Amino acid sequence: LEYRDDVDLQEETLDFIKPYLNAQDLFPLSLREEDLLFQKHEHLTEGLSLEEEILDYMEFGLIDKMLHFHGEELDAVQLSAEAEDLFKRVKESDEIRELQKKYQLDAKDLQEVEDAIYDIKDCTENAAGFHGEAVRDLSHENPGSFYHHSQRFREEQDHLITLVSAYSEAADRLAEKVLALREDFNLRKDTLSPEAQAGIHAQISEYENYVNESGSIRSKIEAMPAQANTLQANALQVEQAVEEFEAWLEEALADSDDEEDEDEDYSDEIAAFYHGAAADYSAMSLNRYDGVTASINKKNKKILDRISSFLEGNMLSLVLPDGQPLPNEQPIQPEKTGFSSDTSGNPVNIAILGEYALSFFHYYHLDRTPKNSENDKDLPPSKSKALEIEYLLGGKDSDAKNLSSLVTKLVTLRETMNLLYLYTDTQKRQEAETFAVTMLLGGVAANPALVMILSFFILGIWALGQAIQDVRVLLNNGRVPFFHTSESWTLSLSGLMELGQGTAPSNETTNKKGLSYRDYLRIFLFGQGVLDQAEINNRMLLRMEKGVQTVGKDPETFFSISDCLYGVGCEAHVDTRHVMYQTAPIQVIASSPPDPTYMVTLNTYYKYRNSTQ
């Protein structure tokens, strides 16, 4: 009942009982407007009013039928249990994505260590080159060139000491991050499903393997500075010996010239000295790094990083099927409803309320009907074309914002489910490892732990790429299994690279089984209802009001659902008399007959739910 104030209620009530008042012989009573008092007003927008009315309606409407979900027929209790189980995954998806992003070490953390090792290897190779040149200079009895190459050799030892220090700092930072990840995971793992625990544990274990493998490498590398100091001392010692020998030789030759004798032949002494010096210099034990170093292909890494950034961009334009326009961006409702509904919080009731919403509110579907057609079978009874279910879930002021919000939730959910599947598929993991070697490491058989770390990075991006494709299929009226199999998985790694380079994801699917877009909405409605069904009830009220105000041939522009009563309490002061009372006999026997009327006070309370008091 829509009303403005109690005067309206008085008029409505009197109009209703006027026929009874006019039948005075049958209903001997009189009632004036001012004798009607309305002491309790239960509005449709308050308390449990809306929820009770919907549940009563559904009891005699849809809920007596079996509901189709996930290819099965379920009653309300079964639907509630199924939706509750799936929503646990929805709640988990946000946490897993957060952990995945947190635990997915940035490539620069790994590249810092790998670059430091590469620089150390390059430095030792340069030093070995200068060392070889110095030995050749000594063998060729060329002290000038020897001094130059020996000095460069010593400078490389100084450089090596600096590089080892930088490597140690990078390795420390990486080890600290990995330790922090393990400690954080140990604190949070009990909130995750067994599959999620196993997948993330495996990922962190590979980081630990890398750090441990780096530990054996590290012990060798961090022994290099001491050896570098020894090499510098040995090189200086040989340089000093050469300087002393050259000084002696110069003096001996000068003395020989002064005596004006035949030139002294010092060739044997020279040959013997430089032979010994070359042997001493050659005998030095050089620093060497014989391990494999790797450099991550920045171009291909950037392509994969671009996919990772899609969730922060315009995801909606990426997943909408070809030819489908973007939804209206104009505000069509406020984000705050101003209503104060409540909820029982009963999971079965929440499932029923979700079914009501899916039956009577519009949601996105691939529009294949002619423009302006009124015969769209996918429209609700109200004929509203607003994205109402998406609004119930998102609470934004425009269709574009609400669908964008819902699409992001869908992609996040699908990404998590896809990642859990990839963790368990050994063939897919092998593909990711091969891809890591060929596309990110240039075919170099690097540290196996580094390959595994990069393969986990690829699995995360692959899961997101398939999720984008999944949602595009759903918006194209297709079906996507909640858990993929090798048969239902559609995105190859080459397709993943194409996606990162700007190729639109496919919306084609051969899946006949799985969940539809409507099924995923059902899951979200249940989950959101568990968290805050009262707010969904408020948003339903707002869309009902907007529907009456804007939809149909004669919309009621000024309709306000806040003015609708669900229940009312009334007190009436009524003048009446006994039905069998006759005044004539009384007047005969009484000189002063009593007043034939008397006043009674009636109280009643009525609401649409069948509980009249």
Coordinates of C-alpha atoms in Angstrom, one line a residue:
L1 CA 0.0 0.0 0.0
E2 CA 1.5 3.4 -1.1
Y3 CA 0.7 6.3 1.2
R4 CA 2.0 9.7 2.1
D5 CA 0.7 10.3 5.6
D6 CA -1.9 9.1 8.2
V7 CA -4.6 11.3 6.6
D8 CA -4.2 9.1 3.4
L9 CA -4.5 6.0 5.5
Q10 CA -7.7 7.3 7.2
E11 CA -9.2 8.1 3.9
E12 CA -8.2 4.7 2.4
T13 CA -9.6 2.9 5.5
L14 CA -12.9 4.8 5.5
D15 CA -13.4 4.2 1.8
F16 CA -12.9 0.5 2.5
I17 CA -15.4 0.2 5.3
K18 CA -18.0 2.8 4.0
P19 CA -20.3 0.0 2.6
Y20 CA -20.4 -1.5 6.1
L21 CA -21.1 1.8 7.8
N22 CA -24.0 2.4 5.4
A23 CA -25.6 -1.0 6.3
Q24 CA -26.7 0.3 9.7
D25 CA -29.2 -2.4 10.4
L26 CA -26.6 -5.1 9.9
F27 CA -23.5 -3.2 11.2
P28 CA -24.9 -0.6 13.7
L29 CA -21.8 1.5 14.2
S30 CA -20.4 4.9 13.3
L31 CA -16.8 5.9 12.7
R32 CA -15.2 9.2 11.9
E33 CA -11.7 9.8 10.4
E34 CA -10.4 11.4 13.5
D35 CA -11.3 8.2 15.4
L36 CA -8.8 6.2 13.4
L37 CA -5.3 6.2 14.9
F38 CA -2.3 4.4 13.2
Q39 CA 0.2 3.6 15.8
K40 CA 2.6 1.3 14.0
H41 CA 3.9 1.6 10.4
E42 CA 6.0 -1.2 9.0
H43 CA 7.5 0.0 5.7
L44 CA 8.5 -2.2 2.9
T45 CA 12.0 -0.6 2.9
E46 CA 12.6 -1.5 6.6
G47 CA 13.5 -4.6 8.6
L48 CA 12.6 -8.0 7.2
S49 CA 9.6 -6.7 5.2
L50 CA 10.9 -7.2 1.7
E51 CA 12.6 -10.5 2.5
E52 CA 9.4 -12.0 4.1
E53 CA 7.3 -10.9 1.2
I54 CA 9.7 -12.4 -1.4
L55 CA 10.1 -15.7 0.6
D56 CA 6.3 -16.0 0.9
Y57 CA 5.9 -15.4 -2.8
M58 CA 8.6 -17.8 -3.7
E59 CA 7.1 -20.5 -1.5
F60 CA 4.1 -20.5 -3.9
G61 CA 6.0 -19.6 -7.0
L62 CA 9.4 -20.8 -8.2
I63 CA 10.7 -22.6 -5.1
D64 CA 8.3 -25.5 -5.5
K65 CA 10.1 -26.4 -8.7
M66 CA 13.5 -28.0 -9.1
L67 CA 16.2 -25.5 -10.0
H68 CA 18.7 -26.2 -12.8
F69 CA 22.3 -25.5 -11.8
H70 CA 25.5 -27.0 -13.0
G71 CA 23.7 -29.5 -15.2
E72 CA 21.7 -30.8 -12.2
E73 CA 18.3 -30.3 -10.7
L74 CA 18.4 -29.1 -7.1
D75 CA 15.9 -28.0 -4.5
A76 CA 16.5 -24.9 -2.4
V77 CA 18.4 -26.7 0.3
Q78 CA 20.7 -28.5 -2.2
L79 CA 21.2 -25.3 -4.1
S80 CA 22.2 -23.5 -0.9
A81 CA 24.8 -26.2 -0.1
E82 CA 26.2 -26.3 -3.6
A83 CA 26.4 -22.5 -3.8
E84 CA 28.0 -22.3 -0.3
D85 CA 30.7 -24.8 -1.4
L86 CA 31.5 -22.9 -4.6
F87 CA 31.5 -19.6 -2.8
K88 CA 34.3 -20.8 -0.5
R89 CA 36.3 -20.9 -3.7
V90 CA 35.2 -17.3 -4.6
K91 CA 36.4 -16.1 -1.2
E92 CA 39.6 -18.0 -1.5
S93 CA 40.2 -16.6 -5.0
D94 CA 40.9 -13.1 -3.7
E95 CA 43.3 -14.4 -1.1
I96 CA 45.1 -16.6 -3.5
R97 CA 45.5 -13.8 -6.1
E98 CA 46.9 -11.6 -3.3
L99 CA 49.3 -14.3 -2.3
Q100 CA 50.2 -15.1 -5.9
K101 CA 51.1 -11.5 -6.5
K102 CA 53.0 -11.2 -3.2
Y103 CA 54.8 -14.5 -3.6
Q104 CA 55.6 -14.1 -7.2
L105 CA 59.1 -12.6 -6.8
D106 CA 59.8 -9.8 -9.3
A107 CA 62.1 -11.0 -12.0
K108 CA 64.5 -8.2 -11.0
D109 CA 65.1 -10.0 -7.7
L110 CA 66.3 -13.0 -9.6
Q111 CA 68.0 -11.0 -12.4
E112 CA 69.9 -9.0 -9.8
V113 CA 71.6 -12.2 -8.6
E114 CA 72.0 -13.6 -12.1
D115 CA 73.4 -10.3 -13.3
A116 CA 75.9 -10.2 -10.4
I117 CA 77.0 -13.8 -11.2
Y118 CA 77.3 -12.9 -14.9
D119 CA 79.4 -9.8 -14.1
I120 CA 81.7 -11.9 -11.8
K121 CA 82.1 -14.5 -14.6
D122 CA 82.8 -11.8 -17.1
C123 CA 85.3 -10.2 -14.7
T124 CA 87.2 -13.5 -14.1
E125 CA 87.3 -14.1 -17.9
N126 CA 88.7 -10.6 -18.5
A127 CA 91.3 -11.1 -15.7
A128 CA 92.3 -14.5 -17.3
G129 CA 92.7 -12.7 -20.6
F130 CA 95.0 -10.0 -19.2
H131 CA 96.8 -12.8 -17.2
G132 CA 97.5 -14.7 -20.5
E133 CA 98.7 -11.5 -22.2
A134 CA 101.1 -10.9 -19.3
V135 CA 102.5 -14.4 -19.5
R136 CA 103.0 -14.0 -23.2
D137 CA 104.7 -10.6 -22.7
L138 CA 107.1 -12.3 -20.2
S139 CA 107.7 -15.2 -22.7
H140 CA 108.5 -12.6 -25.3
E141 CA 110.7 -10.7 -22.9
N142 CA 108.6 -7.5 -23.3
P143 CA 108.5 -5.8 -19.9
G144 CA 106.6 -2.6 -21.1
S145 CA 103.7 -4.6 -22.4
F146 CA 103.9 -6.9 -19.4
Y147 CA 103.5 -3.9 -16.9
H148 CA 100.4 -2.8 -18.8
H149 CA 98.7 -6.2 -18.8
S150 CA 99.7 -7.1 -15.3
Q151 CA 98.3 -3.8 -14.0
R152 CA 95.0 -4.5 -15.9
F153 CA 95.0 -7.9 -14.3
R154 CA 95.4 -6.4 -10.8
E155 CA 92.6 -3.8 -11.6
E156 CA 90.3 -6.7 -12.5
Q157 CA 91.0 -8.2 -9.0
D158 CA 89.9 -5.0 -7.4
H159 CA 86.8 -5.0 -9.6
L160 CA 86.1 -8.6 -8.7
I161 CA 86.1 -7.8 -5.0
T162 CA 83.5 -5.0 -5.6
L163 CA 81.4 -7.3 -7.7
V164 CA 81.4 -10.1 -5.1
S165 CA 80.3 -7.6 -2.5
A166 CA 77.4 -6.5 -4.8
Y167 CA 76.5 -10.1 -5.4
S168 CA 76.4 -10.9 -1.6
E169 CA 74.1 -8.0 -1.0
A170 CA 71.7 -9.1 -3.8
A171 CA 71.8 -12.7 -2.6
D172 CA 71.1 -11.5 1.0
R173 CA 68.0 -9.5 -0.2
L174 CA 66.7 -12.5 -2.1
A175 CA 67.2 -14.9 0.8
E176 CA 65.5 -12.5 3.2
K177 CA 62.5 -12.2 0.8
V178 CA 62.2 -15.9 0.4
L179 CA 62.4 -16.4 4.2
A180 CA 59.7 -13.8 4.7
L181 CA 57.5 -15.6 2.1
R182 CA 57.8 -18.9 3.9
E183 CA 57.1 -17.4 7.3
D184 CA 54.0 -15.6 5.9
F185 CA 52.8 -18.7 4.1
N186 CA 53.1 -20.7 7.3
L187 CA 50.9 -18.2 9.1
R188 CA 48.2 -18.1 6.4
K189 CA 48.2 -21.6 4.9
D190 CA 45.4 -23.0 7.2
T191 CA 42.9 -20.6 5.5
L192 CA 43.6 -22.1 2.1
S193 CA 42.3 -25.2 0.4
P194 CA 44.6 -28.3 0.1
E195 CA 45.2 -27.6 -3.6
A196 CA 46.1 -24.0 -3.0
Q197 CA 48.4 -25.0 -0.1
A198 CA 50.2 -27.5 -2.3
G199 CA 50.6 -25.1 -5.2
I200 CA 52.0 -22.2 -3.2
H201 CA 54.2 -24.5 -1.1
A202 CA 55.7 -25.8 -4.3
Q203 CA 56.3 -22.3 -5.6
I204 CA 58.1 -21.1 -2.5
S205 CA 60.1 -24.4 -2.3
E206 CA 61.5 -23.5 -5.8
Y207 CA 62.6 -20.1 -4.4
E208 CA 64.3 -21.9 -1.5
N209 CA 65.9 -24.4 -3.9
Y210 CA 67.3 -21.5 -5.9
V211 CA 68.6 -19.8 -2.8
N212 CA 70.1 -23.1 -1.6
E213 CA 71.7 -23.8 -5.0
S214 CA 72.9 -20.2 -4.9
G215 CA 74.3 -21.0 -1.5
S216 CA 76.8 -23.6 -2.9
I217 CA 77.6 -21.1 -5.7
R218 CA 77.9 -18.3 -3.1
S219 CA 80.5 -20.1 -1.1
K220 CA 82.7 -20.4 -4.2
I221 CA 82.1 -16.8 -5.2
E222 CA 82.7 -15.3 -1.7
A223 CA 86.0 -17.1 -1.6
M224 CA 87.2 -15.2 -4.6
P225 CA 88.1 -11.9 -2.9
A226 CA 90.7 -13.6 -0.7
Q227 CA 92.2 -15.2 -3.8
A228 CA 92.0 -11.9 -5.6
N229 CA 94.2 -10.3 -2.9
T230 CA 96.7 -13.2 -3.2
L231 CA 96.8 -12.8 -7.0
Q232 CA 97.4 -9.1 -6.7
A233 CA 100.3 -9.7 -4.3
N234 CA 101.7 -12.4 -6.6
A235 CA 101.4 -10.1 -9.6
L236 CA 103.1 -7.2 -7.8
Q237 CA 105.9 -9.5 -6.7
V238 CA 106.6 -10.6 -10.3
E239 CA 106.3 -6.9 -11.5
Q240 CA 108.9 -5.9 -8.8
A241 CA 111.2 -8.8 -9.9
V242 CA 111.0 -7.6 -13.5
E243 CA 111.7 -4.0 -12.5
E244 CA 114.7 -5.1 -10.4
F245 CA 116.0 -7.4 -13.2
E246 CA 115.5 -4.6 -15.8
A247 CA 117.3 -2.2 -13.5
W248 CA 120.2 -4.6 -13.0
L249 CA 120.3 -5.3 -16.8
E250 CA 120.4 -1.6 -17.5
E251 CA 123.2 -1.0 -15.1
A252 CA 125.2 -4.0 -16.4
L253 CA 124.9 -2.8 -19.9
A254 CA 126.0 0.7 -18.8
D255 CA 129.1 -0.7 -17.1
S256 CA 130.0 -2.7 -20.1
D257 CA 129.9 0.4 -22.3
D258 CA 132.1 2.3 -19.8
E259 CA 134.8 -0.3 -20.0
E260 CA 134.9 0.0 -23.7
D261 CA 135.2 -3.8 -23.9
E262 CA 133.4 -5.9 -26.3
D263 CA 129.6 -5.8 -25.6
E264 CA 128.7 -8.3 -22.9
D265 CA 126.2 -10.9 -24.0
Y266 CA 123.4 -11.1 -21.4
S267 CA 120.9 -13.1 -23.6
D268 CA 121.2 -16.2 -21.5
E269 CA 120.5 -14.3 -18.3
I270 CA 117.6 -12.5 -19.9
A271 CA 116.1 -15.7 -21.3
A272 CA 116.6 -17.5 -18.0
F273 CA 115.0 -14.7 -16.0
Y274 CA 111.9 -14.2 -18.2
H275 CA 111.4 -17.9 -18.5
G276 CA 111.3 -18.2 -14.7
A277 CA 109.1 -15.1 -14.4
A278 CA 106.7 -16.4 -17.0
A279 CA 106.5 -19.7 -15.1
D280 CA 105.8 -17.9 -11.8
Y281 CA 103.2 -15.7 -13.4
S282 CA 101.6 -18.7 -15.2
A283 CA 101.5 -20.7 -12.0
M284 CA 99.0 -18.4 -10.3
S285 CA 95.7 -20.1 -9.4
L286 CA 93.1 -17.8 -11.1
N287 CA 89.6 -17.1 -9.9
R288 CA 87.2 -18.8 -12.3
Y289 CA 83.4 -19.3 -12.5
D290 CA 82.4 -22.3 -14.6
G291 CA 78.7 -22.2 -13.9
V292 CA 76.0 -21.3 -16.5
T293 CA 74.7 -17.8 -16.3
A294 CA 71.4 -16.7 -17.7
S295 CA 69.8 -13.4 -18.8
I296 CA 66.0 -13.1 -18.9
N297 CA 64.7 -12.0 -22.3
K298 CA 63.3 -8.6 -21.5
K299 CA 61.2 -8.3 -24.6
N300 CA 59.3 -11.6 -24.0
K301 CA 59.1 -10.9 -20.3
K302 CA 57.5 -7.5 -21.0
I303 CA 54.9 -9.2 -23.2
L304 CA 53.9 -11.4 -20.3
D305 CA 54.0 -8.5 -17.9
R306 CA 51.5 -6.7 -20.1
I307 CA 49.0 -9.5 -19.6
S308 CA 49.5 -9.2 -15.8
S309 CA 48.6 -5.5 -16.0
F310 CA 45.2 -6.2 -17.8
L311 CA 43.3 -6.4 -14.5
E312 CA 44.4 -2.8 -13.7
G313 CA 43.2 -1.6 -17.1
N314 CA 40.0 -1.7 -19.1
M315 CA 39.2 -5.3 -18.7
L316 CA 35.6 -4.9 -19.9
S317 CA 36.5 -3.9 -23.4
L318 CA 38.8 -6.9 -23.6
V319 CA 36.2 -9.5 -22.7
L320 CA 33.1 -8.2 -24.4
P321 CA 32.3 -10.3 -27.5
D322 CA 32.9 -8.7 -30.9
G323 CA 30.2 -6.2 -31.9
Q324 CA 28.8 -5.8 -28.4
P325 CA 28.7 -2.2 -27.4
L326 CA 30.0 -1.0 -24.0
P327 CA 27.2 -0.5 -21.5
N328 CA 25.9 2.9 -20.7
E329 CA 28.3 5.0 -18.6
Q330 CA 25.6 7.5 -17.5
P331 CA 24.6 7.3 -13.8
I332 CA 21.1 5.6 -13.5
Q333 CA 20.9 5.1 -9.8
P334 CA 22.6 6.4 -6.6
E335 CA 25.3 4.3 -5.0
K336 CA 23.6 4.8 -1.6
T337 CA 20.0 3.5 -1.4
G338 CA 18.9 5.2 1.8
F339 CA 16.9 2.1 2.8
S340 CA 17.2 0.1 5.9
S341 CA 16.3 -3.5 5.1
D342 CA 17.5 -6.4 7.3
T343 CA 18.0 -10.1 6.7
S344 CA 17.5 -13.3 8.5
G345 CA 20.9 -14.5 7.3
N346 CA 19.6 -18.0 6.7
P347 CA 21.7 -19.6 3.9
V348 CA 18.6 -21.4 2.4
N349 CA 16.7 -18.1 2.4
I350 CA 19.7 -16.3 0.8
A351 CA 19.7 -18.9 -2.0
I352 CA 16.0 -18.4 -2.5
L353 CA 16.4 -14.6 -2.6
G354 CA 19.1 -15.1 -5.2
E355 CA 16.7 -17.1 -7.4
Y356 CA 14.1 -14.4 -7.0
A357 CA 16.6 -11.8 -8.2
L358 CA 17.6 -13.9 -11.2
S359 CA 14.0 -14.4 -12.2
F360 CA 12.8 -10.8 -11.9
F361 CA 15.8 -8.6 -12.5
H362 CA 17.7 -8.1 -15.8
Y363 CA 21.4 -9.0 -16.2
Y364 CA 23.9 -9.0 -19.1
H365 CA 23.2 -11.4 -22.0
L366 CA 24.5 -11.4 -25.6
D367 CA 21.9 -9.3 -27.4
R368 CA 20.9 -11.0 -30.7
T369 CA 17.5 -9.3 -31.0
P370 CA 16.7 -6.4 -33.4
K371 CA 17.3 -3.0 -31.9
N372 CA 14.3 -1.6 -29.9
S373 CA 12.6 -5.0 -30.0
E374 CA 10.1 -5.6 -27.2
N375 CA 10.1 -9.4 -27.7
D376 CA 13.4 -10.1 -26.0
K377 CA 12.8 -13.4 -24.2
D378 CA 15.7 -12.6 -21.9
L379 CA 14.1 -9.5 -20.4
P380 CA 12.5 -9.8 -17.0
P381 CA 8.7 -9.2 -16.5
S382 CA 9.4 -5.5 -15.9
K383 CA 11.1 -5.3 -19.3
S384 CA 14.0 -3.4 -17.7
K385 CA 17.2 -3.4 -19.8
A386 CA 19.4 -2.0 -17.0
L387 CA 22.1 -4.4 -15.7
E388 CA 20.2 -4.9 -12.5
I389 CA 21.9 -8.1 -11.1
E390 CA 25.3 -6.6 -11.7
Y391 CA 24.1 -3.6 -9.7
L392 CA 22.9 -5.8 -6.9
L393 CA 26.4 -7.2 -6.7
G394 CA 28.4 -4.0 -7.4
G395 CA 26.4 -1.2 -6.1
K396 CA 27.8 1.3 -8.6
D397 CA 25.8 4.1 -10.3
S398 CA 26.1 3.0 -13.9
D399 CA 25.8 -0.2 -15.9
A400 CA 29.3 0.2 -17.2
K401 CA 30.8 0.4 -13.7
N402 CA 28.7 -2.5 -12.4
L403 CA 29.5 -4.8 -15.4
S404 CA 33.2 -3.9 -15.2
S405 CA 33.2 -4.7 -11.4
L406 CA 31.5 -8.0 -12.0
V407 CA 33.8 -8.9 -14.9
T408 CA 36.9 -8.2 -12.7
K409 CA 35.5 -10.5 -10.0
L410 CA 34.8 -13.2 -12.6
V411 CA 38.3 -12.9 -14.1
T412 CA 39.9 -13.1 -10.6
L413 CA 37.8 -16.2 -9.7
R414 CA 38.6 -17.9 -13.0
E415 CA 42.3 -17.0 -12.7
T416 CA 42.5 -18.7 -9.3
M417 CA 40.7 -21.8 -10.4
N418 CA 42.9 -22.0 -13.5
L419 CA 46.0 -21.7 -11.5
L420 CA 45.0 -24.5 -9.1
Y421 CA 44.3 -26.6 -12.2
L422 CA 47.7 -25.8 -13.7
Y423 CA 49.5 -26.7 -10.4
T424 CA 48.1 -30.2 -10.8
D425 CA 48.6 -30.8 -14.5
T426 CA 52.2 -32.1 -15.0
Q427 CA 52.0 -31.8 -18.8
K428 CA 51.1 -28.1 -18.5
R429 CA 53.9 -27.5 -16.0
Q430 CA 56.4 -29.2 -18.3
E431 CA 55.2 -26.9 -21.2
A432 CA 55.8 -23.9 -18.9
E433 CA 59.3 -25.1 -18.1
T434 CA 60.2 -25.6 -21.7
F435 CA 58.7 -22.2 -22.5
A436 CA 60.8 -20.6 -19.7
V437 CA 64.0 -22.0 -21.2
T438 CA 63.2 -21.2 -24.9
M439 CA 61.4 -17.9 -24.6
L440 CA 62.8 -16.3 -21.4
L441 CA 66.3 -17.7 -21.2
G442 CA 67.1 -17.9 -24.8
G443 CA 67.5 -21.7 -24.8
V444 CA 70.3 -21.6 -22.1
A445 CA 70.0 -24.5 -19.7
A446 CA 70.3 -22.3 -16.7
N447 CA 70.1 -23.1 -13.0
P448 CA 67.2 -25.6 -12.8
A449 CA 65.7 -23.7 -9.8
L450 CA 65.7 -20.5 -11.9
V451 CA 63.9 -22.3 -14.6
M452 CA 61.3 -23.5 -12.1
I453 CA 60.8 -20.1 -10.7
L454 CA 60.2 -18.6 -14.1
S455 CA 57.9 -21.5 -15.0
F456 CA 55.7 -20.6 -11.9
F457 CA 55.6 -17.0 -13.2
I458 CA 54.5 -18.3 -16.6
L459 CA 51.8 -20.5 -14.9
G460 CA 50.4 -17.4 -13.2
I461 CA 50.2 -15.4 -16.4
W462 CA 48.8 -18.4 -18.3
A463 CA 46.0 -18.8 -15.7
L464 CA 45.1 -15.1 -16.1
G465 CA 45.1 -15.4 -19.9
Q466 CA 42.8 -18.4 -19.9
A467 CA 40.6 -16.5 -17.3
I468 CA 40.2 -13.6 -19.7
Q469 CA 39.3 -16.1 -22.5
D470 CA 36.9 -17.9 -20.1
V471 CA 35.0 -14.7 -19.3
R472 CA 34.8 -13.8 -22.9
V473 CA 33.2 -17.2 -23.5
L474 CA 30.7 -16.6 -20.7
L475 CA 29.7 -13.2 -22.1
N476 CA 29.2 -14.9 -25.4
N477 CA 26.5 -17.1 -23.8
G478 CA 28.9 -20.0 -23.5
R479 CA 29.8 -22.3 -20.6
V480 CA 33.0 -22.7 -18.6
P481 CA 33.7 -25.5 -16.1
F482 CA 34.4 -24.4 -12.6
F483 CA 37.5 -26.6 -12.7
H484 CA 39.1 -27.0 -16.1
T485 CA 40.4 -30.3 -17.5
S486 CA 43.0 -30.8 -20.3
E487 CA 40.1 -31.2 -22.7
S488 CA 38.4 -27.9 -21.7
W489 CA 41.6 -25.8 -21.5
T490 CA 41.8 -23.7 -24.7
L491 CA 44.7 -21.2 -24.5
S492 CA 48.1 -22.4 -25.7
L493 CA 51.3 -20.7 -24.7
S494 CA 51.8 -19.3 -28.2
G495 CA 48.2 -17.9 -27.9
L496 CA 49.3 -16.4 -24.6
M497 CA 52.1 -14.5 -26.3
E498 CA 49.6 -13.3 -29.0
L499 CA 47.3 -12.1 -26.2
G500 CA 50.2 -10.1 -24.7
Q501 CA 50.9 -8.6 -28.1
G502 CA 47.3 -7.3 -28.5
T503 CA 45.4 -10.2 -30.2
A504 CA 41.9 -10.4 -28.9
P505 CA 41.1 -13.5 -26.9
S506 CA 38.9 -16.1 -28.5
N507 CA 35.2 -16.4 -27.4
E508 CA 34.7 -19.8 -29.2
T509 CA 34.2 -22.9 -27.1
T510 CA 33.1 -26.4 -27.7
N511 CA 32.3 -26.9 -24.0
K512 CA 28.7 -28.2 -23.7
K513 CA 29.0 -28.6 -19.9
G514 CA 30.0 -26.2 -17.2
L515 CA 28.6 -23.1 -15.7
S516 CA 26.8 -20.3 -17.6
Y517 CA 27.1 -16.6 -16.9
R518 CA 23.8 -16.9 -15.0
D519 CA 25.3 -19.8 -12.9
Y520 CA 28.2 -17.6 -11.9
L521 CA 25.9 -14.8 -11.0
R522 CA 24.0 -17.2 -8.8
I523 CA 27.3 -18.1 -7.0
F524 CA 28.1 -14.4 -6.5
L525 CA 24.6 -13.6 -5.3
F526 CA 24.8 -16.3 -2.7
G527 CA 28.3 -15.3 -1.6
Q528 CA 27.5 -11.6 -1.4
G529 CA 24.3 -12.5 0.4
V530 CA 26.2 -14.4 3.1
L531 CA 28.3 -11.3 3.6
D532 CA 25.6 -8.6 3.4
Q533 CA 22.1 -9.8 2.1
A534 CA 20.6 -6.7 3.7
E535 CA 22.4 -4.4 1.2
I536 CA 21.3 -6.6 -1.7
N537 CA 17.7 -6.3 -0.4
N538 CA 18.2 -2.5 -0.3
R539 CA 19.4 -2.5 -3.9
M540 CA 16.5 -4.7 -5.0
L541 CA 14.1 -2.1 -3.5
L542 CA 15.9 0.7 -5.4
R543 CA 15.6 -1.2 -8.7
M544 CA 11.9 -2.0 -8.0
E545 CA 11.3 1.7 -7.5
K546 CA 13.3 2.7 -10.6
G547 CA 11.3 0.1 -12.6
V548 CA 7.9 1.6 -11.6
Q549 CA 9.2 5.1 -12.3
T550 CA 10.7 4.4 -15.7
V551 CA 9.5 1.2 -17.3
G552 CA 6.2 0.6 -19.2
K553 CA 3.8 2.6 -21.2
D554 CA 2.6 4.7 -18.2
P555 CA 5.5 4.9 -15.7
E556 CA 4.7 6.4 -12.4
T557 CA 7.4 9.1 -12.3
F558 CA 6.7 10.2 -8.7
F559 CA 6.4 6.7 -7.2
S560 CA 8.4 6.3 -4.0
I561 CA 8.9 2.8 -2.5
S562 CA 9.6 4.4 0.8
D563 CA 5.9 5.3 1.0
C564 CA 4.9 1.6 0.7
L565 CA 3.5 0.0 3.8
Y566 CA 4.1 -3.7 4.4
G567 CA 2.3 -3.7 7.7
V568 CA 0.2 -1.3 9.8
G569 CA -1.3 -1.2 13.3
C570 CA -4.6 0.6 13.8
E571 CA -6.7 1.7 16.7
A572 CA -10.4 2.6 16.1
H573 CA -12.8 4.3 18.5
V574 CA -16.2 3.1 17.3
D575 CA -19.7 4.1 18.4
T576 CA -22.1 1.1 18.2
R577 CA -25.2 -0.6 19.9
H578 CA -26.4 -4.1 20.4
V579 CA -27.8 -5.6 17.3
M580 CA -31.1 -6.8 19.0
Y581 CA -31.5 -3.5 21.0
Q582 CA -35.0 -1.9 20.4
T583 CA -35.8 1.4 22.0
A584 CA -39.6 1.2 21.8
P585 CA -40.2 -1.4 24.6
I586 CA -37.7 0.4 26.8
Q587 CA -39.5 3.7 26.4
V588 CA -42.7 2.1 27.5
I589 CA -41.4 0.8 30.8
A590 CA -38.8 3.5 31.5
S591 CA -39.5 7.1 32.1
S592 CA -35.9 7.8 31.2
P593 CA -34.5 5.2 28.7
P594 CA -30.7 4.7 28.6
D595 CA -28.5 5.8 25.7
P596 CA -28.7 3.0 23.2
T597 CA -25.1 3.5 22.0
Y598 CA -21.7 2.8 23.5
M599 CA -18.1 3.2 22.5
V600 CA -15.6 0.4 21.9
T601 CA -11.9 0.6 21.1
L602 CA -10.7 -1.9 18.4
N603 CA -7.0 -2.7 17.9
T604 CA -5.6 -4.6 14.9
Y605 CA -2.3 -5.2 13.2
Y606 CA -2.1 -6.5 9.6
K607 CA 0.8 -7.1 7.2
Y608 CA 1.0 -8.7 3.8
R609 CA 2.5 -11.8 5.3
N610 CA -0.4 -13.9 6.5
S611 CA -0.2 -13.1 10.3
T612 CA -3.2 -10.9 11.1
Q613 CA -3.5 -10.1 14.8

